[in-house]
């Protein structure tokens, strides 16, 4: 039975606008604003880590959808240190978000989701993210189709790392098995999400054309945070749907795993 794209997108949206989803939007919004203030020049666009393209899996890049960030103009050394700190915080929050979204909890974020095996998960996300990025890049260099095939096949490796306490190698292997038989439909889901992201980006970017830069920046960054949380929620719900279709028990972060 093929995965229902409409159901997955709908579930992802519902989790995004629930209390927990809104809390994560607020957290990522604050991170993106702080990152914008610490940029070395006002011409750089503010981004958070690519959700599935590298370490952190944070909200989708805001590039191209916001005016100049109001940089405080710190020195390169201070900027680098602050950016590193914000990157680490983003990884921690993203792990907590995935662990929350795969459960049925919508009103309260368990504290354990930000503490359990955090160093192990974070290191695997960083190392695995580098290897994942190189692998996908090689696939795209030879031909676009192999790159897309690898992207879809290995897409959920980070969920296995964050949620199931697996290392990135196990995550790659299990993602390959999980997506088997569903890759074409998952590719279609990716296209739908990309279209939604484009429309939302345009909608939140339009005010920046007529409003002062600072207001346009604030509005656009909120759109970026919303898209990022929607992406994470949809990924988590897709993961749960695929598990249920494989006749596996639903994911639940139990106390013993904390």
mmCIF file of C-alpha atoms in Angstrom:
data_model
loop_
_atom_site.group_PDB
_atom_site.id
_atom_site.type_symbol
_atom_site.label_atom_id
_atom_site.label_comp_id
_atom_site.label_asym_id
_atom_site.label_seq_id
_atom_site.Cartn_x
_atom_site.Cartn_y
_atom_site.Cartn_z
ATOM 1 C CA UNK A 1 0.000 0.000 0.000
ATOM 2 C CA UNK A 2 1.558 3.337 -1.088
ATOM 3 C CA UNK A 3 2.098 6.136 1.373
ATOM 4 C CA UNK A 4 -0.632 8.797 1.266
ATOM 5 C CA UNK A 5 1.076 12.120 0.536
ATOM 6 C CA UNK A 6 -1.985 14.157 1.514
ATOM 7 C CA UNK A 7 -2.275 12.466 4.908
ATOM 8 C CA UNK A 8 1.415 12.936 5.668
ATOM 9 C CA UNK A 9 1.400 16.634 4.748
ATOM 10 C CA UNK A 10 -1.806 17.172 6.720
ATOM 11 C CA UNK A 11 -0.397 15.409 9.781
ATOM 12 C CA UNK A 12 2.798 17.418 9.534
ATOM 13 C CA UNK A 13 0.843 20.687 9.398
ATOM 14 C CA UNK A 14 -1.341 19.720 12.349
ATOM 15 C CA UNK A 15 1.725 18.952 14.454
ATOM 16 C CA UNK A 16 3.309 22.238 13.370
ATOM 17 C CA UNK A 17 0.386 24.394 14.515
ATOM 18 C CA UNK A 18 -0.149 22.427 17.745
ATOM 19 C CA UNK A 19 1.298 23.854 20.956
ATOM 20 C CA UNK A 20 4.585 21.956 20.749
ATOM 21 C CA UNK A 21 5.043 22.902 17.118
ATOM 22 C CA UNK A 22 4.503 26.572 17.892
ATOM 23 C CA UNK A 23 7.033 26.368 20.725
ATOM 24 C CA UNK A 24 9.643 24.959 18.362
ATOM 25 C CA UNK A 25 8.843 27.661 15.816
ATOM 26 C CA UNK A 26 9.492 30.254 18.512
ATOM 27 C CA UNK A 27 12.809 28.652 19.489
ATOM 28 C CA UNK A 28 14.088 28.394 15.922
ATOM 29 C CA UNK A 29 12.853 31.914 15.226
ATOM 30 C CA UNK A 30 14.940 33.217 18.106
ATOM 31 C CA UNK A 31 17.988 31.279 16.890
ATOM 32 C CA UNK A 32 17.631 32.691 13.385
ATOM 33 C CA UNK A 33 17.287 36.260 14.709
ATOM 34 C CA UNK A 34 20.384 35.896 16.858
ATOM 35 C CA UNK A 35 22.314 34.417 13.958
ATOM 36 C CA UNK A 36 21.261 37.354 11.808
ATOM 37 C CA UNK A 37 22.571 39.796 14.391
ATOM 38 C CA UNK A 38 25.926 38.038 14.511
ATOM 39 C CA UNK A 39 26.550 37.996 10.756
ATOM 40 C CA UNK A 40 29.822 39.741 9.831
ATOM 41 C CA UNK A 41 28.200 41.822 7.070
ATOM 42 C CA UNK A 42 24.646 43.037 6.428
ATOM 43 C CA UNK A 43 24.668 41.494 2.952
ATOM 44 C CA UNK A 44 24.818 37.880 4.071
ATOM 45 C CA UNK A 45 21.574 35.989 4.265
ATOM 46 C CA UNK A 46 20.689 34.215 7.464
ATOM 47 C CA UNK A 47 20.291 30.472 7.362
ATOM 48 C CA UNK A 48 19.838 27.600 9.733
ATOM 49 C CA UNK A 49 21.236 24.143 9.012
ATOM 50 C CA UNK A 50 19.666 22.270 6.113
ATOM 51 C CA UNK A 51 17.220 19.762 7.618
ATOM 52 C CA UNK A 52 18.457 16.719 5.748
ATOM 53 C CA UNK A 53 21.561 17.967 4.060
ATOM 54 C CA UNK A 54 23.933 18.166 6.955
ATOM 55 C CA UNK A 55 24.445 18.336 10.677
ATOM 56 C CA UNK A 56 21.645 19.805 12.662
ATOM 57 C CA UNK A 57 18.646 19.230 10.419
ATOM 58 C CA UNK A 58 17.336 22.615 11.385
ATOM 59 C CA UNK A 59 14.875 24.751 9.464
ATOM 60 C CA UNK A 60 15.242 25.232 5.751
ATOM 61 C CA UNK A 61 17.524 28.033 4.571
ATOM 62 C CA UNK A 62 15.983 31.474 4.531
ATOM 63 C CA UNK A 63 18.246 32.560 1.682
ATOM 64 C CA UNK A 64 16.480 34.564 -0.954
ATOM 65 C CA UNK A 65 13.438 35.284 1.183
ATOM 66 C CA UNK A 66 14.610 38.071 3.468
ATOM 67 C CA UNK A 67 16.255 41.493 3.188
ATOM 68 C CA UNK A 68 19.524 42.387 4.821
ATOM 69 C CA UNK A 69 19.996 41.156 8.357
ATOM 70 C CA UNK A 70 20.692 43.931 10.907
ATOM 71 C CA UNK A 71 24.214 42.711 11.740
ATOM 72 C CA UNK A 72 25.875 44.002 14.906
ATOM 73 C CA UNK A 73 29.220 43.913 13.128
ATOM 74 C CA UNK A 74 31.215 41.801 15.603
ATOM 75 C CA UNK A 75 34.765 40.727 14.820
ATOM 76 C CA UNK A 76 35.233 37.519 12.782
ATOM 77 C CA UNK A 77 36.505 35.617 15.845
ATOM 78 C CA UNK A 78 33.514 36.520 18.002
ATOM 79 C CA UNK A 79 31.165 35.908 15.088
ATOM 80 C CA UNK A 80 32.621 32.434 14.507
ATOM 81 C CA UNK A 81 32.317 31.480 18.177
ATOM 82 C CA UNK A 82 28.752 32.728 18.443
ATOM 83 C CA UNK A 83 27.776 31.023 15.192
ATOM 84 C CA UNK A 84 29.273 27.763 16.478
ATOM 85 C CA UNK A 85 27.294 28.084 19.705
ATOM 86 C CA UNK A 86 24.064 28.755 17.833
ATOM 87 C CA UNK A 87 24.778 25.806 15.545
ATOM 88 C CA UNK A 88 25.153 23.504 18.545
ATOM 89 C CA UNK A 89 21.942 24.841 20.061
ATOM 90 C CA UNK A 90 20.172 24.279 16.748
ATOM 91 C CA UNK A 91 21.314 20.640 16.671
ATOM 92 C CA UNK A 92 20.061 20.084 20.228
ATOM 93 C CA UNK A 93 16.681 21.669 19.491
ATOM 94 C CA UNK A 94 16.313 19.718 16.248
ATOM 95 C CA UNK A 95 16.978 16.426 18.036
ATOM 96 C CA UNK A 96 14.375 17.383 20.630
ATOM 97 C CA UNK A 97 11.897 18.322 17.911
ATOM 98 C CA UNK A 98 12.245 15.012 16.060
ATOM 99 C CA UNK A 99 11.916 13.062 19.302
ATOM 100 C CA UNK A 100 8.774 15.005 20.117
ATOM 101 C CA UNK A 101 7.140 14.845 16.693
ATOM 102 C CA UNK A 102 7.432 11.060 16.371
ATOM 103 C CA UNK A 103 5.366 10.697 19.540
ATOM 104 C CA UNK A 104 1.750 11.705 20.051
ATOM 105 C CA UNK A 105 2.708 14.445 22.521
ATOM 106 C CA UNK A 106 1.384 17.826 21.330
ATOM 107 C CA UNK A 107 0.972 19.884 24.495
ATOM 108 C CA UNK A 108 4.195 19.389 26.446
ATOM 109 C CA UNK A 109 7.802 18.810 25.403
ATOM 110 C CA UNK A 110 9.445 16.221 27.688
ATOM 111 C CA UNK A 111 12.702 17.539 29.121
ATOM 112 C CA UNK A 112 14.346 14.164 28.499
ATOM 113 C CA UNK A 113 14.123 14.781 24.742
ATOM 114 C CA UNK A 114 16.864 17.395 25.145
ATOM 115 C CA UNK A 115 19.081 15.340 27.451
ATOM 116 C CA UNK A 116 18.994 11.691 26.474
ATOM 117 C CA UNK A 117 22.182 10.515 24.715
ATOM 118 C CA UNK A 118 22.635 14.019 23.354
ATOM 119 C CA UNK A 119 26.400 13.936 22.770
ATOM 120 C CA UNK A 120 26.215 10.592 20.950
ATOM 121 C CA UNK A 121 23.382 11.756 18.709
ATOM 122 C CA UNK A 122 25.025 15.096 18.003
ATOM 123 C CA UNK A 123 28.385 13.606 17.012
ATOM 124 C CA UNK A 124 26.704 11.082 14.732
ATOM 125 C CA UNK A 125 24.649 13.817 13.093
ATOM 126 C CA UNK A 126 27.779 15.859 12.387
ATOM 127 C CA UNK A 127 29.950 13.005 11.093
ATOM 128 C CA UNK A 128 27.074 11.303 9.301
ATOM 129 C CA UNK A 129 25.979 14.613 7.802
ATOM 130 C CA UNK A 130 29.386 15.107 6.203
ATOM 131 C CA UNK A 131 29.405 11.578 4.760
ATOM 132 C CA UNK A 132 25.789 11.901 3.644
ATOM 133 C CA UNK A 133 26.516 15.181 1.882
ATOM 134 C CA UNK A 134 29.557 13.760 0.079
ATOM 135 C CA UNK A 135 27.606 10.659 -0.980
ATOM 136 C CA UNK A 136 24.716 12.659 -2.416
ATOM 137 C CA UNK A 137 27.124 15.071 -4.131
ATOM 138 C CA UNK A 138 28.920 12.186 -5.834
ATOM 139 C CA UNK A 139 25.556 10.818 -6.973
ATOM 140 C CA UNK A 140 24.654 14.163 -8.530
ATOM 141 C CA UNK A 141 28.080 14.544 -10.162
ATOM 142 C CA UNK A 142 27.719 11.324 -12.139
ATOM 143 C CA UNK A 143 24.035 11.720 -12.970
ATOM 144 C CA UNK A 144 21.110 13.507 -11.361
ATOM 145 C CA UNK A 145 19.037 10.320 -11.057
ATOM 146 C CA UNK A 146 21.529 8.438 -8.822
ATOM 147 C CA UNK A 147 21.788 11.499 -6.612
ATOM 148 C CA UNK A 148 18.026 11.719 -6.186
ATOM 149 C CA UNK A 149 17.790 7.966 -5.615
ATOM 150 C CA UNK A 150 20.396 8.103 -2.832
ATOM 151 C CA UNK A 151 18.770 11.198 -1.319
ATOM 152 C CA UNK A 152 15.383 9.514 -1.054
ATOM 153 C CA UNK A 153 16.807 6.152 0.036
ATOM 154 C CA UNK A 154 18.938 7.548 2.873
ATOM 155 C CA UNK A 155 16.560 10.369 3.778
ATOM 156 C CA UNK A 156 15.568 9.097 7.235
ATOM 157 C CA UNK A 157 19.016 8.230 8.576
ATOM 158 C CA UNK A 158 19.018 11.258 10.877
ATOM 159 C CA UNK A 159 15.682 10.234 12.374
ATOM 160 C CA UNK A 160 17.171 6.868 13.320
ATOM 161 C CA UNK A 161 20.122 8.651 14.943
ATOM 162 C CA UNK A 162 18.008 11.160 16.874
ATOM 163 C CA UNK A 163 15.126 8.881 17.828
ATOM 164 C CA UNK A 164 16.459 5.331 17.882
ATOM 165 C CA UNK A 165 19.944 5.994 19.358
ATOM 166 C CA UNK A 166 21.600 4.412 16.314
ATOM 167 C CA UNK A 167 24.907 5.442 14.791
ATOM 168 C CA UNK A 168 24.888 7.004 11.343
ATOM 169 C CA UNK A 169 25.915 3.766 9.604
ATOM 170 C CA UNK A 170 22.942 1.943 11.120
ATOM 171 C CA UNK A 171 20.808 4.934 10.194
ATOM 172 C CA UNK A 172 21.872 4.702 6.539
ATOM 173 C CA UNK A 173 21.161 0.975 6.432
ATOM 174 C CA UNK A 174 17.768 1.179 8.133
ATOM 175 C CA UNK A 175 16.667 4.178 6.056
ATOM 176 C CA UNK A 176 17.508 2.201 2.918
ATOM 177 C CA UNK A 177 15.339 -0.668 4.121
ATOM 178 C CA UNK A 178 12.523 1.609 5.311
ATOM 179 C CA UNK A 179 12.205 3.441 1.994
ATOM 180 C CA UNK A 180 12.333 0.293 -0.134
ATOM 181 C CA UNK A 181 9.189 0.100 -2.260
ATOM 182 C CA UNK A 182 8.169 3.688 -1.418
ATOM 183 C CA UNK A 183 10.889 5.740 -3.103
ATOM 184 C CA UNK A 184 8.879 7.070 -6.028
ATOM 185 C CA UNK A 185 6.048 8.207 -3.750
ATOM 186 C CA UNK A 186 8.570 9.742 -1.319
ATOM 187 C CA UNK A 187 10.122 11.643 -4.219
ATOM 188 C CA UNK A 188 6.658 13.001 -4.993
ATOM 189 C CA UNK A 189 6.271 14.011 -1.352
ATOM 190 C CA UNK A 190 9.555 15.896 -1.594
ATOM 191 C CA UNK A 191 8.270 17.817 -4.613
ATOM 192 C CA UNK A 192 5.055 18.734 -2.755
ATOM 193 C CA UNK A 193 7.034 19.992 0.244
ATOM 194 C CA UNK A 194 9.348 21.974 -2.052
ATOM 195 C CA UNK A 195 6.349 23.671 -3.680
ATOM 196 C CA UNK A 196 4.851 24.490 -0.278
ATOM 197 C CA UNK A 197 8.200 25.897 0.862
ATOM 198 C CA UNK A 198 8.452 28.079 -2.248
ATOM 199 C CA UNK A 199 4.945 29.475 -1.811
ATOM 200 C CA UNK A 200 5.425 30.179 1.895
ATOM 201 C CA UNK A 201 8.824 31.771 1.227
ATOM 202 C CA UNK A 202 7.317 34.070 -1.380
ATOM 203 C CA UNK A 203 4.425 34.960 0.926
ATOM 204 C CA UNK A 204 6.687 35.880 3.826
ATOM 205 C CA UNK A 205 9.218 37.555 1.549
ATOM 206 C CA UNK A 206 6.810 39.962 -0.164
ATOM 207 C CA UNK A 207 6.474 42.306 2.864
ATOM 208 C CA UNK A 208 10.239 42.904 2.679
ATOM 209 C CA UNK A 209 9.752 44.622 -0.666
ATOM 210 C CA UNK A 210 7.717 47.482 0.794
ATOM 211 C CA UNK A 211 8.635 47.440 4.497
ATOM 212 C CA UNK A 212 11.875 48.654 6.114
ATOM 213 C CA UNK A 213 14.655 46.077 6.074
ATOM 214 C CA UNK A 214 14.392 45.236 9.764
ATOM 215 C CA UNK A 215 10.654 44.504 9.555
ATOM 216 C CA UNK A 216 11.060 42.514 6.369
ATOM 217 C CA UNK A 217 13.845 40.533 8.005
ATOM 218 C CA UNK A 218 11.715 39.737 11.069
ATOM 219 C CA UNK A 219 8.772 38.583 8.964
ATOM 220 C CA UNK A 220 10.879 36.512 6.579
ATOM 221 C CA UNK A 221 12.741 34.779 9.407
ATOM 222 C CA UNK A 222 9.432 33.745 10.949
ATOM 223 C CA UNK A 223 8.516 32.149 7.638
ATOM 224 C CA UNK A 224 11.831 30.303 7.666
ATOM 225 C CA UNK A 225 11.247 29.007 11.207
ATOM 226 C CA UNK A 226 7.714 27.897 10.315
ATOM 227 C CA UNK A 227 8.931 26.022 7.247
ATOM 228 C CA UNK A 228 11.712 24.350 9.211
ATOM 229 C CA UNK A 229 9.380 23.047 11.917
ATOM 230 C CA UNK A 230 6.815 21.978 9.315
ATOM 231 C CA UNK A 231 9.577 20.048 7.552
ATOM 232 C CA UNK A 232 10.696 18.286 10.734
ATOM 233 C CA UNK A 233 7.112 17.458 11.718
ATOM 234 C CA UNK A 234 6.361 16.093 8.255
ATOM 235 C CA UNK A 235 9.535 14.005 8.221
ATOM 236 C CA UNK A 236 8.624 12.535 11.617
ATOM 237 C CA UNK A 237 5.074 11.753 10.510
ATOM 238 C CA UNK A 238 6.313 10.182 7.272
ATOM 239 C CA UNK A 239 8.676 8.043 9.326
ATOM 240 C CA UNK A 240 5.801 6.877 11.522
ATOM 241 C CA UNK A 241 3.615 6.140 8.483
ATOM 242 C CA UNK A 242 6.352 4.039 6.901
ATOM 243 C CA UNK A 243 6.904 2.112 10.128
ATOM 244 C CA UNK A 244 3.203 1.347 10.438
ATOM 245 C CA UNK A 245 3.102 0.174 6.816
ATOM 246 C CA UNK A 246 5.949 -2.202 7.594
ATOM 247 C CA UNK A 247 3.820 -3.631 10.435
ATOM 248 C CA UNK A 248 6.257 -2.311 12.995
ATOM 249 C CA UNK A 249 5.185 -0.791 16.311
ATOM 250 C CA UNK A 250 4.892 2.966 16.420
ATOM 251 C CA UNK A 251 7.815 4.934 17.756
ATOM 252 C CA UNK A 252 7.568 6.060 21.310
ATOM 253 C CA UNK A 253 10.248 7.640 23.471
ATOM 254 C CA UNK A 254 9.770 5.592 26.599
ATOM 255 C CA UNK A 255 11.149 6.394 30.005
ATOM 256 C CA UNK A 256 13.632 3.534 29.889
ATOM 257 C CA UNK A 257 15.144 5.020 26.711
ATOM 258 C CA UNK A 258 15.619 8.323 28.471
#
